Amino acid sequence: MFKKLLFMMLALFMSASAYAQSGTLTGEVTDAETEEPLIGATVYIQSIQKGAQTNIDGQFTITDIPTGTYTVSITYVGYRAFERNIEIGSGTTNLNAALSVDLVGLDEVVVTG
């Protein structure tokens, strides 16, 4: 009986410590000039292949991230990509990003036919 109780207590503590070794990344992505939220921006952590899209308020949440340091990239069509190294601890880490418009000039297109 004592061995079963000891085993159950050990399993409980191990699962609690495993849960405590992951964190959550939350934040908001906005336009740097207008401060309007960017809906549908992609927030991605390449090394663990986890990501999220921003909602109608420009907010995102990525859960169950193992603790450690990661490069977070944020992309949105027509804007410069944003990259930042961030340390994720147990609990919630916040990252807000203001993206700048990427003005790309295109050459003329000639259509023949």
N, CA, C and O atoms as a printed pandas DataFrame, in Angstrom:
     atom_number atom_name residue_name chain_id  residue_number  x_coord  y_coord  z_coord
0              1         N          MET        A               1    0.823   -1.187    0.000
1              2        CA          MET        A               1    0.000    0.000    0.000
2              3         C          MET        A               1    0.872    1.257    0.000
3              4         O          MET        A               1    0.599    2.217   -0.721
4              5         N          PHE        A               2    1.923    1.235    0.818
5              6        CA          PHE        A               2    2.816    2.383    0.908
6              7         C          PHE        A               2    3.501    2.649   -0.431
7              8         O          PHE        A               2    3.673    3.806   -0.816
8              9         N          LYS        A               3    3.896    1.585   -1.150
9             10        CA          LYS        A               3    4.566    1.745   -2.438
10            11         C          LYS        A               3    3.631    2.374   -3.461
11            12         O          LYS        A               3    4.058    3.215   -4.252
12            13         N          LYS        A               4    2.366    1.978   -3.458
13            14        CA          LYS        A               4    1.398    2.556   -4.393
14            15         C          LYS        A               4    1.198    4.042   -4.112
15            16         O          LYS        A               4    1.162    4.858   -5.033
16            17         N          LEU        A               5    1.071    4.379   -2.850
17            18        CA          LEU        A               5    0.891    5.776   -2.468
18            19         C          LEU        A               5    2.121    6.597   -2.851
19            20         O          LEU        A               5    1.993    7.705   -3.370
20            21         N          LEU        A               6    3.295    6.062   -2.599
21            22        CA          LEU        A               6    4.535    6.743   -2.950
22            23         C          LEU        A               6    4.632    6.937   -4.460
23            24         O          LEU        A               6    5.019    8.010   -4.924
24            25         N          PHE        A               7    4.287    5.913   -5.224
25            26        CA          PHE        A               7    4.320    5.998   -6.679
26            27         C          PHE        A               7    3.351    7.066   -7.190
27            28         O          PHE        A               7    3.703    7.845   -8.077
28            29         N          MET        A               8    2.145    7.109   -6.642
29            30        CA          MET        A               8    1.156    8.094   -7.071
30            31         C          MET        A               8    1.613    9.515   -6.739
31            32         O          MET        A               8    1.421   10.428   -7.544
32            33         N          MET        A               9    2.205    9.709   -5.583
33            34        CA          MET        A               9    2.695   11.033   -5.201
34            35         C          MET        A               9    3.843   11.466   -6.111
35            36         O          MET        A               9    3.908   12.625   -6.521
36            37         N          LEU        A              10    4.737   10.551   -6.422
37            38        CA          LEU        A              10    5.850   10.840   -7.309
38            39         C          LEU        A              10    5.348   11.215   -8.696
39            40         O          LEU        A              10    5.834   12.177   -9.290
40            41         N          ALA        A              11    4.388   10.471   -9.214
41            42        CA          ALA        A              11    3.815   10.767  -10.528
42            43         C          ALA        A              11    3.143   12.133  -10.538
43            44         O          ALA        A              11    3.253   12.869  -11.519
44            45         N          LEU        A              12    2.461   12.474   -9.475
45            46        CA          LEU        A              12    1.794   13.769   -9.371
46            47         C          LEU        A              12    2.808   14.904   -9.389
47            48         O          LEU        A              12    2.615   15.886  -10.105
48            49         N          PHE        A              13    3.873   14.792   -8.625
49            50        CA          PHE        A              13    4.885   15.840   -8.583
50            51         C          PHE        A              13    5.634   15.963   -9.905
51            52         O          PHE        A              13    5.984   17.070  -10.314
52            53         N          MET        A              14    5.882   14.850  -10.572
53            54        CA          MET        A              14    6.578   14.893  -11.855
54            55         C          MET        A              14    5.721   15.577  -12.905
55            56         O          MET        A              14    6.233   16.370  -13.696
56            57         N          SER        A              15    4.432   15.287  -12.927
57            58        CA          SER        A              15    3.564   15.924  -13.912
58            59         C          SER        A              15    3.427   17.409  -13.626
59            60         O          SER        A              15    3.339   18.202  -14.563
60            61         N          ALA        A              16    3.407   17.806  -12.374
61            62        CA          ALA        A              16    3.320   19.224  -12.023
62            63         C          ALA        A              16    4.586   19.960  -12.436
63            64         O          ALA        A              16    4.509   21.089  -12.922
64            65         N          SER        A              17    5.746   19.343  -12.254
65            66        CA          SER        A              17    6.987   20.002  -12.637
66            67         C          SER        A              17    7.125   20.071  -14.150
67            68         O          SER        A              17    7.685   21.037  -14.667
68            69         N          ALA        A              18    6.636   19.082  -14.865
69            70        CA          ALA        A              18    6.673   19.123  -16.328
70            71         C          ALA        A              18    5.777   20.236  -16.845
71            72         O          ALA        A              18    6.131   20.922  -17.803
72            73         N          TYR        A              19    4.623   20.420  -16.222
73            74        CA          TYR        A              19    3.714   21.481  -16.625
74            75         C          TYR        A              19    4.335   22.845  -16.355
75            76         O          TYR        A              19    4.150   23.773  -17.143
76            77         N          ALA        A              20    5.055   22.977  -15.277
77            78        CA          ALA        A              20    5.648   24.255  -14.903
78            79         C          ALA        A              20    6.796   24.645  -15.819
79            80         O          ALA        A              20    7.234   25.795  -15.784
80            81         N          GLN        A              21    7.295   23.737  -16.631
81            82        CA          GLN        A              21    8.420   24.025  -17.503
82            83         C          GLN        A              21    7.985   24.460  -18.893
83            84         O          GLN        A              21    8.760   24.356  -19.844
84            85         N          SER        A              22    6.770   24.939  -19.023
85            86        CA          SER        A              22    6.328   25.495  -20.293
86            87         C          SER        A              22    5.667   26.834  -20.024
87            88         O          SER        A              22    5.207   27.109  -18.916
88            89         N          GLY        A              23    5.629   27.656  -21.054
89            90        CA          GLY        A              23    5.074   28.991  -20.890
90            91         C          GLY        A              23    4.159   29.356  -22.033
91            92         O          GLY        A              23    3.917   28.563  -22.943
92            93         N          THR        A              24    3.656   30.572  -21.969
93            94        CA          THR        A              24    2.735   31.103  -22.966
94            95         C          THR        A              24    3.275   32.439  -23.460
95            96         O          THR        A              24    3.781   33.243  -22.677
96            97         N          LEU        A              25    3.161   32.668  -24.766
97            98        CA          LEU        A              25    3.546   33.945  -25.360
98            99         C          LEU        A              25    2.281   34.640  -25.839
99           100         O          LEU        A              25    1.514   34.076  -26.619
100          101         N          THR        A              26    2.066   35.857  -25.374
101          102        CA          THR        A              26    0.924   36.653  -25.813
102          103         C          THR        A              26    1.433   38.004  -26.284
103          104         O          THR        A              26    2.559   38.396  -25.975
104          105         N          GLY        A              27    0.605   38.707  -27.028
105          106        CA          GLY        A              27    1.002   40.040  -27.458
106          107         C          GLY        A              27    0.035   40.635  -28.444
107          108         O          GLY        A              27   -1.044   40.103  -28.700
108          109         N          GLU        A              28    0.459   41.771  -28.996
109          110        CA          GLU        A              28   -0.359   42.513  -29.943
110          111         C          GLU        A              28    0.530   42.999  -31.077
111          112         O          GLU        A              28    1.665   43.416  -30.849
112          113         N          VAL        A              29    0.009   42.944  -32.305
113          114        CA          VAL        A              29    0.736   43.402  -33.484
114          115         C          VAL        A              29   -0.036   44.575  -34.079
115          116         O          VAL        A              29   -1.228   44.469  -34.367
116          117         N          THR        A              30    0.670   45.708  -34.259
117          118        CA          THR        A              30    0.022   46.911  -34.770
118          119         C          THR        A              30    0.832   47.524  -35.902
119          120         O          THR        A              30    1.991   47.169  -36.116
120          121         N          ASP        A              31    0.204   48.454  -36.628
121          122        CA          ASP        A              31    0.870   49.258  -37.643
122          123         C          ASP        A              31    1.680   50.322  -36.906
123          124         O          ASP        A              31    1.150   51.004  -36.030
124          125         N          ALA        A              32    2.956   50.471  -37.251
125          126        CA          ALA        A              32    3.838   51.400  -36.542
126          127         C          ALA        A              32    3.398   52.850  -36.705
127          128         O          ALA        A              32    3.608   53.662  -35.804
128          129         N          GLU        A              33    2.794   53.185  -37.832
129          130        CA          GLU        A              33    2.410   54.567  -38.093
130          131         C          GLU        A              33    1.042   54.917  -37.514
131          132         O          GLU        A              33    0.888   55.935  -36.839
132          133         N          THR        A              34    0.058   54.073  -37.780
133          134        CA          THR        A              34   -1.319   54.386  -37.378
134          135         C          THR        A              34   -1.710   53.778  -36.036
135          136         O          THR        A              34   -2.715   54.168  -35.443
136          137         N          GLU        A              35   -0.922   52.829  -35.562
137          138        CA          GLU        A              35   -1.197   52.081  -34.328
138          139         C          GLU        A              35   -2.473   51.246  -34.399
139          140         O          GLU        A              35   -3.007   50.830  -33.371
140          141         N          GLU        A              36   -2.960   51.003  -35.617
141          142        CA          GLU        A              36   -4.123   50.134  -35.824
142          143         C          GLU        A              36   -3.683   48.676  -35.704
143          144         O          GLU        A              36   -2.561   48.344  -36.086
144          145         N          PRO        A              37   -4.541   47.799  -35.184
145          146        CA          PRO        A              37   -4.180   46.377  -35.099
146          147         C          PRO        A              37   -4.074   45.755  -36.487
147          148         O          PRO        A              37   -4.832   46.103  -37.392
148          149         N          LEU        A              38   -3.134   44.837  -36.645
149          150        CA          LEU        A              38   -2.979   44.112  -37.908
150          151         C          LEU        A              38   -3.648   42.752  -37.757
151          152         O          LEU        A              38   -3.168   41.884  -37.027
152          153         N          ILE        A              39   -4.753   42.586  -38.453
153          154        CA          ILE        A              39   -5.561   41.369  -38.357
154          155         C          ILE        A              39   -4.969   40.302  -39.272
155          156         O          ILE        A              39   -4.766   40.553  -40.460
156          157         N          GLY        A              40   -4.692   39.126  -38.740
157          158        CA          GLY        A              40   -4.194   38.017  -39.542
158          159         C          GLY        A              40   -2.690   37.980  -39.717
159          160         O          GLY        A              40   -2.192   37.244  -40.569
160          161         N          ALA        A              41   -1.947   38.758  -38.929
161          162        CA          ALA        A              41   -0.485   38.678  -38.978
162          163         C          ALA        A              41   -0.052   37.315  -38.433
163          164         O          ALA        A              41   -0.704   36.756  -37.551
164          165         N          THR        A              42    1.044   36.789  -38.962
165          166        CA          THR        A              42    1.550   35.483  -38.548
166          167         C          THR        A              42    2.672   35.658  -37.531
167          168         O          THR        A              42    3.649   36.363  -37.784
168          169         N          VAL        A              43    2.522   35.012  -36.383
169          170        CA          VAL        A              43    3.537   35.008  -35.325
170          171         C          VAL        A              43    4.041   33.575  -35.235
171          172         O          VAL        A              43    3.254   32.655  -35.012
172          173         N          TYR        A              44    5.365   33.370  -35.410
173          174        CA          TYR        A              44    5.879   32.006  -35.549
174          175         C          TYR        A              44    7.207   31.838  -34.826
175          176         O          TYR        A              44    8.069   32.717  -34.847
176          177         N          ILE        A              45    7.345   30.683  -34.185
177          178        CA          ILE        A              45    8.610   30.286  -33.555
178          179         C          ILE        A              45    9.127   29.090  -34.352
179          180         O          ILE        A              45    8.655   27.967  -34.171
180          181         N          GLN        A              46   10.097   29.334  -35.234
181          182        CA          GLN        A              46   10.579   28.324  -36.178
182          183         C          GLN        A              46   11.146   27.092  -35.482
183          184         O          GLN        A              46   10.856   25.969  -35.894
184          185         N          SER        A              47   11.943   27.279  -34.440
185          186        CA          SER        A              47   12.661   26.150  -33.840
186          187         C          SER        A              47   11.743   25.096  -33.228
187          188         O          SER        A              47   12.128   23.931  -33.125
188          189         N          ILE        A              48   10.545   25.484  -32.824
189          190        CA          ILE        A              48    9.603   24.504  -32.267
190          191         C          ILE        A              48    8.358   24.358  -33.136
191          192         O          ILE        A              48    7.426   23.634  -32.783
192          193         N          GLN        A              49    8.349   25.042  -34.262
193          194        CA          GLN        A              49    7.259   24.971  -35.241
194          195         C          GLN        A              49    5.892   25.212  -34.600
195          196         O          GLN        A              49    4.957   24.430  -34.769
196          197         N          LYS        A              50    5.806   26.313  -33.864
197          198        CA          LYS        A              50    4.536   26.729  -33.254
198          199         C          LYS        A              50    4.270   28.164  -33.663
199          200         O          LYS        A              50    5.186   28.978  -33.778
200          201         N          GLY        A              51    2.998   28.455  -33.882
201          202        CA          GLY        A              51    2.659   29.809  -34.265
202          203         C          GLY        A              51    1.196   30.114  -34.049
203          204         O          GLY        A              51    0.429   29.285  -33.560
204          205         N          ALA        A              52    0.827   31.337  -34.430
205          206        CA          ALA        A              52   -0.557   31.784  -34.288
206          207         C          ALA        A              52   -0.802   32.931  -35.258
207          208         O          ALA        A              52    0.134   33.539  -35.777
208          209         N          GLN        A              53   -2.075   33.213  -35.490
209          210        CA          GLN        A              53   -2.505   34.362  -36.277
210          211         C          GLN        A              53   -3.118   35.379  -35.321
211          212         O          GLN        A              53   -3.748   35.010  -34.330
212          213         N          THR        A              54   -2.931   36.657  -35.624
213          214        CA          THR        A              54   -3.552   37.673  -34.785
214          215         C          THR        A              54   -5.051   37.730  -35.054
215          216         O          THR        A              54   -5.506   37.460  -36.166
216          217         N          ASN        A              55   -5.808   38.085  -34.024
217          218        CA          ASN        A              55   -7.263   38.170  -34.150
218          219         C          ASN        A              55   -7.680   39.570  -34.604
219          220         O          ASN        A              55   -6.840   40.365  -35.026
220          221         N          ILE        A              56   -8.959   39.865  -34.517
221          222        CA          ILE        A              56   -9.492   41.146  -34.985
222          223         C          ILE        A              56   -8.922   42.339  -34.211
223          224         O          ILE        A              56   -8.939   43.466  -34.706
224          225         N          ASP        A              57   -8.426   42.094  -33.015
225          226        CA          ASP        A              57   -7.813   43.150  -32.203
226          227         C          ASP        A              57   -6.291   43.170  -32.331
227          228         O          ASP        A              57   -5.621   43.922  -31.623
228          229         N          GLY        A              58   -5.738   42.345  -33.232
229          230        CA          GLY        A              58   -4.292   42.275  -33.415
230          231         C          GLY        A              58   -3.585   41.478  -32.343
231          232         O          GLY        A              58   -2.360   41.535  -32.241
232          233         N          GLN        A              59   -4.333   40.732  -31.536
233          234        CA          GLN        A              59   -3.747   39.983  -30.425
234          235         C          GLN        A              59   -3.528   38.517  -30.795
235          236         O          GLN        A              59   -4.240   37.958  -31.630
236          237         N          PHE        A              60   -2.526   37.908  -30.155
237          238        CA          PHE        A              60   -2.212   36.501  -30.398
238          239         C          PHE        A              60   -1.831   35.821  -29.093
239          240         O          PHE        A              60   -1.462   36.474  -28.117
240          241         N          THR        A              61   -1.928   34.490  -29.095
241          242        CA          THR        A              61   -1.500   33.667  -27.963
242          243         C          THR        A              61   -0.921   32.367  -28.499
243          244         O          THR        A              61   -1.544   31.701  -29.326
244          245         N          ILE        A              62    0.264   32.004  -28.034
245          246        CA          ILE        A              62    0.875   30.706  -28.335
246          247         C          ILE        A              62    1.114   30.029  -26.991
247          248         O          ILE        A              62    1.792   30.583  -26.127
248          249         N          THR        A              63    0.558   28.832  -26.813
249          250        CA          THR        A              63    0.644   28.135  -25.523
250          251         C          THR        A              63    1.596   26.943  -25.590
251          252         O          THR        A              63    2.042   26.545  -26.666
252          253         N          ASP        A              64    1.894   26.389  -24.433
253          254        CA          ASP        A              64    2.718   25.181  -24.282
254          255         C          ASP        A              64    4.082   25.306  -24.951
255          256         O          ASP        A              64    4.506   24.407  -25.678
256          257         N          ILE        A              65    4.763   26.413  -24.708
257          258        CA          ILE        A              65    6.109   26.630  -25.234
258          259         C          ILE        A              65    7.102   26.192  -24.157
259          260         O          ILE        A              65    7.054   26.705  -23.039
260          261         N          PRO        A              66    8.003   25.256  -24.471
261          262        CA          PRO        A              66    9.011   24.865  -23.476
262          263         C          PRO        A              66    9.858   26.082  -23.080
263          264         O          PRO        A              66   10.145   26.937  -23.918
264          265         N          THR        A              67   10.251   26.161  -21.819
265          266        CA          THR        A              67   11.054   27.302  -21.381
266          267         C          THR        A              67   12.371   27.336  -22.148
267          268         O          THR        A              67   12.946   26.295  -22.465
268          269         N          GLY        A              68   12.841   28.549  -22.443
269          270        CA          GLY        A              68   14.079   28.718  -23.186
270          271         C          GLY        A              68   14.058   30.015  -23.968
271          272         O          GLY        A              68   13.123   30.808  -23.848
272          273         N          THR        A              69   15.092   30.231  -24.771
273          274        CA          THR        A              69   15.200   31.432  -25.599
274          275         C          THR        A              69   14.899   31.070  -27.046
275          276         O          THR        A              69   15.418   30.085  -27.571
276          277         N          TYR        A              70   14.057   31.873  -27.685
277          278        CA          TYR        A              70   13.603   31.600  -29.044
278          279         C          TYR        A              70   13.637   32.872  -29.879
279          280         O          TYR        A              70   13.586   33.985  -29.354
280          281         N          THR        A              71   13.727   32.677  -31.203
281          282        CA          THR        A              71   13.557   33.779  -32.132
282          283         C          THR        A              71   12.117   33.747  -32.615
283          284         O          THR        A              71   11.668   32.763  -33.203
284          285         N          VAL        A              72   11.402   34.828  -32.360
285          286        CA          VAL        A              72   10.007   34.947  -32.772
286          287         C          VAL        A              72    9.971   35.831  -34.011
287          288         O          VAL        A              72   10.527   36.929  -34.005
288          289         N          SER        A              73    9.319   35.362  -35.076
289          290        CA          SER        A              73    9.176   36.178  -36.278
290          291         C          SER        A              73    7.702   36.505  -36.492
291          292         O          SER        A              73    6.822   35.668  -36.291
292          293         N          ILE        A              74    7.464   37.741  -36.904
293          294        CA          ILE        A              74    6.109   38.209  -37.177
294          295         C          ILE        A              74    6.096   38.757  -38.595
295          296         O          ILE        A              74    6.899   39.621  -38.945
296          297         N          THR        A              75    5.176   38.246  -39.412
297          298        CA          THR        A              75    5.080   38.686  -40.797
298          299         C          THR        A              75    3.647   39.076  -41.132
299          300         O          THR        A              75    2.685   38.565  -40.559
300          301         N          TYR        A              76    3.542   40.006  -42.089
301          302        CA          TYR        A              76    2.241   40.467  -42.565
302          303         C          TYR        A              76    2.464   41.031  -43.960
303          304         O          TYR        A              76    3.429   41.761  -44.187
304          305         N          VAL        A              77    1.596   40.706  -44.881
305          306        CA          VAL        A              77    1.755   41.125  -46.273
306          307         C          VAL        A              77    1.817   42.652  -46.354
307          308         O          VAL        A              77    0.964   43.352  -45.809
308          309         N          GLY        A              78    2.849   43.154  -47.048
309          310        CA          GLY        A              78    3.010   44.589  -47.235
310          311         C          GLY        A              78    3.779   45.283  -46.124
311          312         O          GLY        A              78    3.936   46.504  -46.142
312          313         N          TYR        A              79    4.262   44.506  -45.151
313          314        CA          TYR        A              79    4.997   45.071  -44.023
314          315         C          TYR        A              79    6.351   44.386  -43.881
315          316         O          TYR        A              79    6.529   43.239  -44.292
316          317         N          ARG        A              80    7.308   45.116  -43.288
317          318        CA          ARG        A              80    8.618   44.523  -43.016
318          319         C          ARG        A              80    8.485   43.454  -41.942
319          320         O          ARG        A              80    7.737   43.613  -40.977
320          321         N          ALA        A              81    9.217   42.370  -42.122
321          322        CA          ALA        A              81    9.208   41.281  -41.131
322          323         C          ALA        A              81    9.840   41.777  -39.830
323          324         O          ALA        A              81   10.748   42.609  -39.838
324          325         N          PHE        A              82    9.343   41.250  -38.724
325          326        CA          PHE        A              82    9.812   41.621  -37.387
326          327         C          PHE        A              82   10.376   40.369  -36.741
327          328         O          PHE        A              82    9.708   39.335  -36.717
328          329         N          GLU        A              83   11.599   40.442  -36.214
329          330        CA          GLU        A              83   12.196   39.308  -35.500
330          331         C          GLU        A              83   12.749   39.792  -34.173
331          332         O          GLU        A              83   13.327   40.874  -34.076
332          333         N          ARG        A              84   12.560   38.966  -33.154
333          334        CA          ARG        A              84   13.054   39.322  -31.828
334          335         C          ARG        A              84   13.398   38.049  -31.078
335          336         O          ARG        A              84   12.637   37.082  -31.111
336          337         N          ASN        A              85   14.548   38.042  -30.397
337          338        CA          ASN        A              85   14.893   36.951  -29.486
338          339         C          ASN        A              85   14.181   37.213  -28.170
339          340         O          ASN        A              85   14.232   38.320  -27.634
340          341         N          ILE        A              86   13.525   36.196  -27.658
341          342        CA          ILE        A              86   12.748   36.366  -26.433
342          343         C          ILE        A              86   12.910   35.135  -25.562
343          344         O          ILE        A              86   12.975   34.010  -26.058
344          345         N          GLU        A              87   12.973   35.359  -24.267
345          346        CA          GLU        A              87   13.094   34.246  -23.324
346          347         C          GLU        A              87   11.719   33.904  -22.772
347          348         O          GLU        A              87   11.010   34.762  -22.245
348          349         N          ILE        A              88   11.360   32.642  -22.902
349          350        CA          ILE        A              88   10.083   32.145  -22.399
350          351         C          ILE        A              88   10.344   31.430  -21.083
351          352         O          ILE        A              88   11.140   30.493  -21.021
352          353         N          GLY        A              89    9.678   31.871  -20.047
353          354        CA          GLY        A              89    9.748   31.211  -18.751
354          355         C          GLY        A              89    8.417   30.549  -18.461
355          356         O          GLY        A              89    7.498   30.619  -19.277
356          357         N          SER        A              90    8.302   29.910  -17.314
357          358        CA          SER        A              90    7.003   29.357  -16.948
358          359         C          SER        A              90    6.093   30.543  -16.658
359          360         O          SER        A              90    6.512   31.513  -16.026
360          361         N          GLY        A              91    4.877   30.467  -17.109
361          362        CA          GLY        A              91    3.957   31.591  -16.982
362          363         C          GLY        A              91    3.768   32.255  -18.331
363          364         O          GLY        A              91    3.954   31.627  -19.373
364          365         N          THR        A              92    3.395   33.534  -18.308
365          366        CA          THR        A              92    3.078   34.259  -19.539
366          367         C          THR        A              92    4.130   35.317  -19.828
367          368         O          THR        A              92    4.506   36.094  -18.950
368          369         N          THR        A              93    4.604   35.336  -21.077
369          370        CA          THR        A              93    5.541   36.344  -21.558
370          371         C          THR        A              93    4.803   37.191  -22.584
371          372         O          THR        A              93    4.055   36.658  -23.404
372          373         N          ASN        A              94    5.005   38.513  -22.548
373          374        CA          ASN        A              94    4.299   39.415  -23.453
374          375         C          ASN        A              94    5.260   39.982  -24.498
375          376         O          ASN        A              94    6.388   40.352  -24.175
376          377         N          LEU        A              95    4.807   40.046  -25.748
377          378        CA          LEU        A              95    5.587   40.629  -26.839
378          379         C          LEU        A              95    4.655   41.454  -27.706
379          380         O          LEU        A              95    3.754   40.911  -28.346
380          381         N          ASN        A              96    4.867   42.766  -27.732
381          382        CA          ASN        A              96    4.108   43.648  -28.609
382          383         C          ASN        A              96    5.024   44.092  -29.733
383          384         O          ASN        A              96    6.202   44.370  -29.507
384          385         N          ALA        A              97    4.484   44.160  -30.956
385          386        CA          ALA        A              97    5.292   44.521  -32.112
386          387         C          ALA        A              97    4.554   45.539  -32.961
387          388         O          ALA        A              97    3.355   45.409  -33.208
388          389         N          ALA        A              98    5.289   46.564  -33.410
389          390        CA          ALA        A              98    4.755   47.561  -34.330
390          391         C          ALA        A              98    5.481   47.381  -35.659
391          392         O          ALA        A              98    6.686   47.622  -35.743
392          393         N          LEU        A              99    4.764   46.961  -36.691
393          394        CA          LEU        A              99    5.358   46.688  -37.991
394          395         C          LEU        A              99    5.288   47.919  -38.888
395          396         O          LEU        A              99    4.306   48.661  -38.871
396          397         N          SER        A             100    6.352   48.125  -39.673
397          398        CA          SER        A             100    6.430   49.247  -40.610
398          399         C          SER        A             100    6.076   48.777  -42.008
399          400         O          SER        A             100    6.361   47.642  -42.390
400          401         N          VAL        A             101    5.450   49.667  -42.766
401          402        CA          VAL        A             101    5.085   49.360  -44.145
402          403         C          VAL        A             101    6.361   49.150  -44.946
403          404         O          VAL        A             101    7.338   49.879  -44.771
404          405         N          ASP        A             102    6.350   48.155  -45.823
405          406        CA          ASP        A             102    7.489   47.844  -46.681
406          407         C          ASP        A             102    7.162   48.317  -48.085
407          408         O          ASP        A             102    6.390   47.677  -48.798
408          409         N          LEU        A             103    7.748   49.435  -48.479
409          410        CA          LEU        A             103    7.492   49.981  -49.806
410          411         C          LEU        A             103    8.455   49.345  -50.797
411          412         O          LEU        A             103    9.661   49.589  -50.760
412          413         N          VAL        A             104    7.910   48.540  -51.664
413          414        CA          VAL        A             104    8.716   47.856  -52.666
414          415         C          VAL        A             104    8.278   48.351  -54.031
415          416         O          VAL        A             104    7.103   48.260  -54.388
416          417         N          GLY        A             105    9.223   48.873  -54.789
417          418        CA          GLY        A             105    8.913   49.322  -56.143
418          419         C          GLY        A             105    9.005   48.152  -57.106
419          420         O          GLY        A             105    9.923   47.336  -57.024
420          421         N          LEU        A             106    8.065   48.077  -58.003
421          422        CA          LEU        A             106    8.059   47.013  -59.000
422          423         C          LEU        A             106    8.411   47.585  -60.359
423          424         O          LEU        A             106    8.063   48.726  -60.664
424          425         N          ASP        A             107    9.102   46.798  -61.179
425          426        CA          ASP        A             107    9.381   47.204  -62.548
426          427         C          ASP        A             107    8.108   47.086  -63.361
427          428         O          ASP        A             107    7.153   46.415  -62.970
428          429         N          GLU        A             108    8.119   47.756  -64.502
429          430        CA          GLU        A             108    6.936   47.694  -65.355
430          431         C          GLU        A             108    6.768   46.301  -65.939
431          432         O          GLU        A             108    7.737   45.563  -66.120
432          433         N          VAL        A             109    5.543   45.961  -66.225
433          434        CA          VAL        A             109    5.218   44.668  -66.811
434          435         C          VAL        A             109    4.730   44.909  -68.227
435          436         O          VAL        A             109    3.856   45.745  -68.458
436          437         N          VAL        A             110    5.297   44.174  -69.175
437          438        CA          VAL        A             110    4.892   44.299  -70.570
438          439         C          VAL        A             110    4.113   43.054  -70.946
439          440         O          VAL        A             110    4.603   41.933  -70.809
440          441         N          VAL        A             111    2.893   43.263  -71.423
441          442        CA          VAL        A             111    2.048   42.154  -71.846
442          443         C          VAL        A             111    1.952   42.201  -73.360
443          444         O          VAL        A             111    1.547   43.209  -73.938
444          445         N          THR        A             112    2.330   41.098  -73.995
445          446        CA          THR        A             112    2.217   41.026  -75.452
446          447         C          THR        A             112    1.310   39.875  -75.816
447          448         O          THR        A             112    1.194   38.901  -75.072
448          449         N          GLY        A             113    0.689   39.985  -76.925
449          450        CA          GLY        A             113   -0.165   38.861  -77.255
450          451         C          GLY        A             113   -0.847   39.046  -78.491
451          452         O          GLY        A             113   -1.612   38.178  -78.910
